[in-house]
Tab-separated table of C-alpha atoms in Angstrom:
chain	number	residue	atom	x	y	z
U	1	GLN	CA	268.660	12.383	117.951
U	2	LYS	CA	271.674	14.452	116.996
U	3	GLU	CA	274.616	14.086	119.358
U	4	VAL	CA	275.040	17.848	119.749
U	5	GLU	CA	272.119	20.051	118.934
U	6	GLN	CA	271.798	23.811	118.694
U	7	ASN	CA	269.037	26.172	117.763
U	8	SER	CA	270.196	27.327	114.343
U	9	GLY	CA	268.503	30.713	114.776
U	10	PRO	CA	269.150	33.229	113.463
U	11	LEU	CA	269.269	35.028	116.774
U	12	SER	CA	269.089	38.799	116.577
U	13	VAL	CA	269.787	41.055	119.560
U	14	PRO	CA	270.311	44.796	119.904
U	15	GLU	CA	273.723	46.199	120.755
U	16	GLY	CA	274.327	46.128	124.502
U	17	ALA	CA	271.899	43.286	125.177
U	18	ILE	CA	272.684	39.776	126.436
U	19	ALA	CA	272.803	37.093	123.765
U	20	SER	CA	271.978	33.572	124.963
U	21	LEU	CA	273.069	30.586	122.899
U	22	ASN	CA	271.990	27.080	123.811
U	23	CYS	CA	273.240	23.578	123.169
U	24	THR	CA	272.097	20.111	124.227
U	25	TYR	CA	274.067	16.893	123.967
U	26	SER	CA	273.178	13.219	124.086
U	27	ASP	CA	276.354	11.528	125.375
U	28	ARG	CA	276.199	11.521	129.179
U	29	GLY	CA	279.871	10.566	129.219
U	30	SER	CA	280.939	13.895	127.731
U	31	GLN	CA	283.188	15.694	130.176
U	32	SER	CA	284.108	18.923	128.433
U	33	PHE	CA	282.476	21.320	126.047
U	34	PHE	CA	283.722	23.940	123.676
U	35	TRP	CA	282.319	27.043	122.104
U	36	TYR	CA	283.735	28.205	118.798
U	37	ARG	CA	283.015	31.438	116.979
U	38	GLN	CA	283.073	31.468	113.184
U	39	TYR	CA	282.911	34.673	111.193
U	40	SER	CA	281.537	34.406	107.677
U	41	GLY	CA	284.119	32.884	105.343
U	42	LYS	CA	286.586	32.263	108.185
U	43	SER	CA	287.574	29.219	110.210
U	44	PRO	CA	286.194	28.414	113.677
U	45	GLU	CA	288.012	30.001	116.598
U	46	LEU	CA	287.864	28.571	120.123
U	47	ILE	CA	286.449	31.134	122.558
U	48	MET	CA	285.421	29.117	125.632
U	49	PHE	CA	285.669	25.670	127.148
U	50	ILE	CA	283.985	24.315	130.247
U	51	TYR	CA	284.159	20.981	132.049
U	52	SER	CA	282.665	21.615	135.474
U	53	ASN	CA	279.026	22.089	136.338
U	54	GLY	CA	278.117	25.700	136.857
U	55	ASP	CA	279.352	28.894	135.283
U	56	LYS	CA	282.656	29.919	133.792
U	57	GLU	CA	283.274	33.552	132.983
U	58	ASP	CA	285.803	35.078	130.603
U	59	GLY	CA	285.343	38.761	129.926
U	60	ARG	CA	281.933	39.310	128.366
U	61	PHE	CA	281.441	35.575	127.835
U	62	THR	CA	279.923	33.150	130.340
U	63	ALA	CA	279.586	29.437	129.675
U	64	GLN	CA	277.081	27.472	131.730
U	65	LEU	CA	277.051	23.693	132.074
U	66	ASN	CA	274.339	21.502	133.546
U	67	LYS	CA	275.363	17.866	133.202
U	68	ALA	CA	272.177	16.524	134.772
U	69	SER	CA	270.122	18.228	132.069
U	70	GLN	CA	272.800	17.677	129.387
U	71	TYR	CA	272.714	21.330	128.571
U	72	VAL	CA	275.428	23.893	127.908
U	73	SER	CA	274.950	27.549	127.076
U	74	LEU	CA	276.954	30.625	126.170
U	75	LEU	CA	275.958	34.089	127.324
U	76	ILE	CA	277.434	37.174	125.702
U	77	ARG	CA	276.967	40.311	127.771
U	78	ASP	CA	277.001	43.811	126.319
U	79	SER	CA	276.739	42.364	122.802
U	80	GLN	CA	278.593	44.248	120.089
U	81	PRO	CA	278.102	44.215	116.319
U	82	SER	CA	281.529	42.553	116.124
U	83	ASP	CA	280.014	39.555	117.961
U	84	SER	CA	277.881	38.833	114.894
U	85	ALA	CA	278.989	35.375	113.794
U	86	THR	CA	278.028	31.717	113.884
U	87	TYR	CA	278.631	30.076	117.252
U	88	LEU	CA	279.406	26.366	117.310
U	89	CYS	CA	279.006	24.113	120.309
U	90	ALA	CA	281.213	21.007	120.411
U	91	ALA	CA	281.637	17.992	122.668
U	92	PRO	CA	284.183	15.166	122.610
U	93	THR	CA	283.056	12.052	120.797
U	94	ASN	CA	284.142	8.851	122.457
U	95	ALA	CA	284.038	6.768	119.314
U	96	GLY	CA	284.784	3.393	120.828
U	97	GLY	CA	287.413	4.790	123.136
U	98	THR	CA	289.512	6.676	120.679
U	99	SER	CA	292.879	8.029	121.613
U	100	TYR	CA	292.414	11.225	119.622
U	101	GLY	CA	290.413	14.325	120.416
U	102	LYS	CA	287.500	13.953	118.049
U	103	LEU	CA	284.769	16.524	118.563
U	104	THR	CA	281.156	16.444	117.499
U	105	PHE	CA	279.951	19.884	116.439
U	106	GLY	CA	276.464	21.275	116.537
U	107	GLN	CA	275.054	22.873	113.433
U	108	GLY	CA	275.784	26.349	114.773
U	109	THR	CA	273.669	29.336	115.803
U	110	ILE	CA	273.835	32.474	113.695
U	111	LEU	CA	273.960	35.577	115.891
U	112	THR	CA	273.356	39.070	114.591
U	113	VAL	CA	273.904	42.074	116.847
U	114	HIS	CA	272.313	45.167	115.373
U	115	PRO	CA	273.303	48.717	116.333
S	1	GLU	CA	304.947	30.128	111.755
S	2	THR	CA	302.640	29.184	114.564
S	3	GLY	CA	299.331	27.362	114.834
S	4	VAL	CA	297.781	25.603	111.876
S	5	THR	CA	298.491	26.799	108.358
S	6	GLN	CA	296.823	25.816	105.103
S	7	THR	CA	297.808	26.384	101.500
S	8	PRO	CA	296.545	27.494	99.132
S	9	ARG	CA	293.987	29.816	100.659
S	10	HIS	CA	291.976	29.923	97.452
S	11	LEU	CA	291.826	27.398	94.631
S	12	VAL	CA	289.866	27.326	91.414
S	13	MET	CA	290.031	24.130	89.422
S	14	GLY	CA	288.327	22.400	86.560
S	15	MET	CA	286.668	19.041	86.911
S	16	THR	CA	289.531	17.258	85.156
S	17	ASN	CA	292.329	18.834	87.181
S	18	LYS	CA	294.382	17.256	89.944
S	19	LYS	CA	295.365	19.447	92.856
S	20	SER	CA	296.422	19.056	96.473
S	21	LEU	CA	295.614	20.957	99.636
S	22	LYS	CA	298.278	21.194	102.292
S	23	CYS	CA	297.983	21.588	106.041
S	24	GLU	CA	300.774	22.029	108.539
S	25	GLN	CA	300.520	22.301	112.304
S	26	HIS	CA	303.178	23.737	114.591
S	27	LEU	CA	301.477	22.847	117.887
S	28	GLY	CA	303.020	19.478	118.622
S	29	HIS	CA	299.679	17.738	118.107
S	30	ASN	CA	299.394	14.214	116.771
S	31	ALA	CA	295.833	14.079	115.494
S	32	MET	CA	294.754	15.910	112.346
S	33	TYR	CA	291.386	16.338	110.668
S	34	TRP	CA	289.887	17.388	107.345
S	35	TYR	CA	286.483	19.051	107.373
S	36	LYS	CA	284.284	20.272	104.551
S	37	GLN	CA	281.987	23.226	105.050
S	38	SER	CA	279.575	24.113	102.275
S	39	ALA	CA	277.784	27.456	102.204
S	40	LYS	CA	275.499	27.893	105.222
S	41	LYS	CA	275.909	24.238	106.217
S	42	PRO	CA	277.434	22.603	109.292
S	43	LEU	CA	280.941	21.239	109.437
S	44	GLU	CA	281.278	17.800	107.864
S	45	LEU	CA	284.107	15.639	109.169
S	46	MET	CA	285.862	13.923	106.265
S	47	PHE	CA	288.976	12.208	107.600
S	48	VAL	CA	290.833	11.769	110.866
S	49	TYR	CA	294.466	10.835	111.293
S	50	SER	CA	295.905	9.861	114.649
S	51	LEU	CA	299.634	9.207	114.932
S	52	GLU	CA	299.818	9.292	111.123
S	53	GLU	CA	297.291	6.488	110.783
S	54	ARG	CA	293.919	7.111	109.175
S	55	VAL	CA	291.370	6.251	111.817
S	56	GLU	CA	288.214	7.620	110.220
S	57	ASN	CA	286.870	7.991	106.715
S	58	ASN	CA	283.313	9.251	106.819
S	59	SER	CA	281.946	7.942	103.521
S	60	VAL	CA	283.969	10.399	101.510
S	61	PRO	CA	284.065	9.847	97.713
S	62	SER	CA	287.292	8.413	96.383
S	63	ARG	CA	287.992	11.582	94.400
S	64	PHE	CA	289.261	12.906	97.752
S	65	SER	CA	292.444	11.168	98.883
S	66	PRO	CA	294.145	12.139	102.151
S	67	GLU	CA	297.771	11.658	103.035
S	68	CYS	CA	299.559	12.141	106.347
S	69	PRO	CA	303.318	11.663	105.933
S	70	ASN	CA	304.080	12.752	109.515
S	71	SER	CA	302.269	14.197	112.500
S	72	SER	CA	302.829	17.782	111.367
S	73	HIS	CA	301.622	17.542	107.776
S	74	LEU	CA	298.349	16.577	106.169
S	75	PHE	CA	297.393	16.645	102.514
S	76	LEU	CA	294.140	16.285	100.646
S	77	HIS	CA	294.620	15.184	97.054
S	78	LEU	CA	291.815	16.140	94.704
S	79	HIS	CA	290.994	14.691	91.301
S	80	THR	CA	287.994	14.751	88.968
S	81	LEU	CA	285.973	16.848	91.369
S	82	GLN	CA	282.393	17.941	90.829
S	83	PRO	CA	280.953	21.461	91.134
S	84	GLU	CA	279.145	20.401	94.316
S	85	ASP	CA	282.558	19.852	95.898
S	86	SER	CA	283.028	23.621	95.977
S	87	ALA	CA	283.334	24.516	99.662
S	88	LEU	CA	285.635	25.690	102.422
S	89	TYR	CA	288.023	22.902	103.379
S	90	LEU	CA	289.279	23.151	106.912
S	91	CYS	CA	292.168	21.383	108.558
S	92	ALA	CA	292.355	21.004	112.334
S	93	SER	CA	294.672	19.389	114.836
S	94	SER	CA	294.435	18.251	118.437
S	95	LEU	CA	296.251	16.450	121.210
S	96	PRO	CA	295.294	12.866	122.046
S	97	GLY	CA	291.839	12.494	123.552
S	98	GLY	CA	290.802	11.141	126.913
S	99	GLY	CA	291.636	14.262	128.867
S	100	GLN	CA	289.515	17.259	129.690
S	101	ARG	CA	291.210	19.550	127.209
S	102	ASN	CA	291.045	18.067	123.731
S	103	GLU	CA	289.980	21.061	121.744
S	104	GLN	CA	290.771	21.307	118.078
S	105	PHE	CA	292.617	24.190	116.485
S	106	PHE	CA	291.647	25.104	112.959
S	107	GLY	CA	293.631	26.409	110.067
S	108	PRO	CA	292.322	29.331	107.990
S	109	GLY	CA	290.856	27.024	105.371
S	110	THR	CA	291.096	26.659	101.607
S	111	ARG	CA	288.229	28.115	99.615
S	112	LEU	CA	287.786	25.678	96.712
S	113	THR	CA	285.775	26.421	93.601
S	114	VAL	CA	285.227	23.672	91.037
S	115	LEU	CA	284.187	24.895	87.610
């Protein structure tokens, strides 16, 4: 089982709709989770982090975390064509108690928002 | 400059050439990472440096040689590469792990083409 798993999509939604991106993880010890957005040919950009169960909202973005189910999601409300990108879910990797912030990334979900 | 910078942004090299990629972070971090991202593929972690010591080498061929002279600079020395090494090479940095906020910040990447 992959440590962080995402539905690779592609996910296509119409402009103005809610896009829902999902991620599951295997390490029950993971405490925080990150969502990155990566435009084609560009580097990943951090857009959200969450470490408490429940919802965290930032503008049009809402991250949801359910530690019991080992599930984290990202909702994008009022989707815009400019939201079209690959979204990467990431969780810290406790590789034998490392002192550095290694992250394990999912394979990414490609989102397309069409006008 | 702020954040994480990488030079060059684009590089074309022959299989017999020797070149180096440079990464510099201005965030006060002390862990640095090299990733490879081939077209439409997930991020592949290559090397991790923590406090200037290499702590991970994920089965990377010896034609890739990293160097971390201090906590702000990271190099990737390239020699006798193969066409399949053509990819986007991303540098990232982070604070020490163990806390709730250990996200990584990425540089813009170097687009490498091996002829």
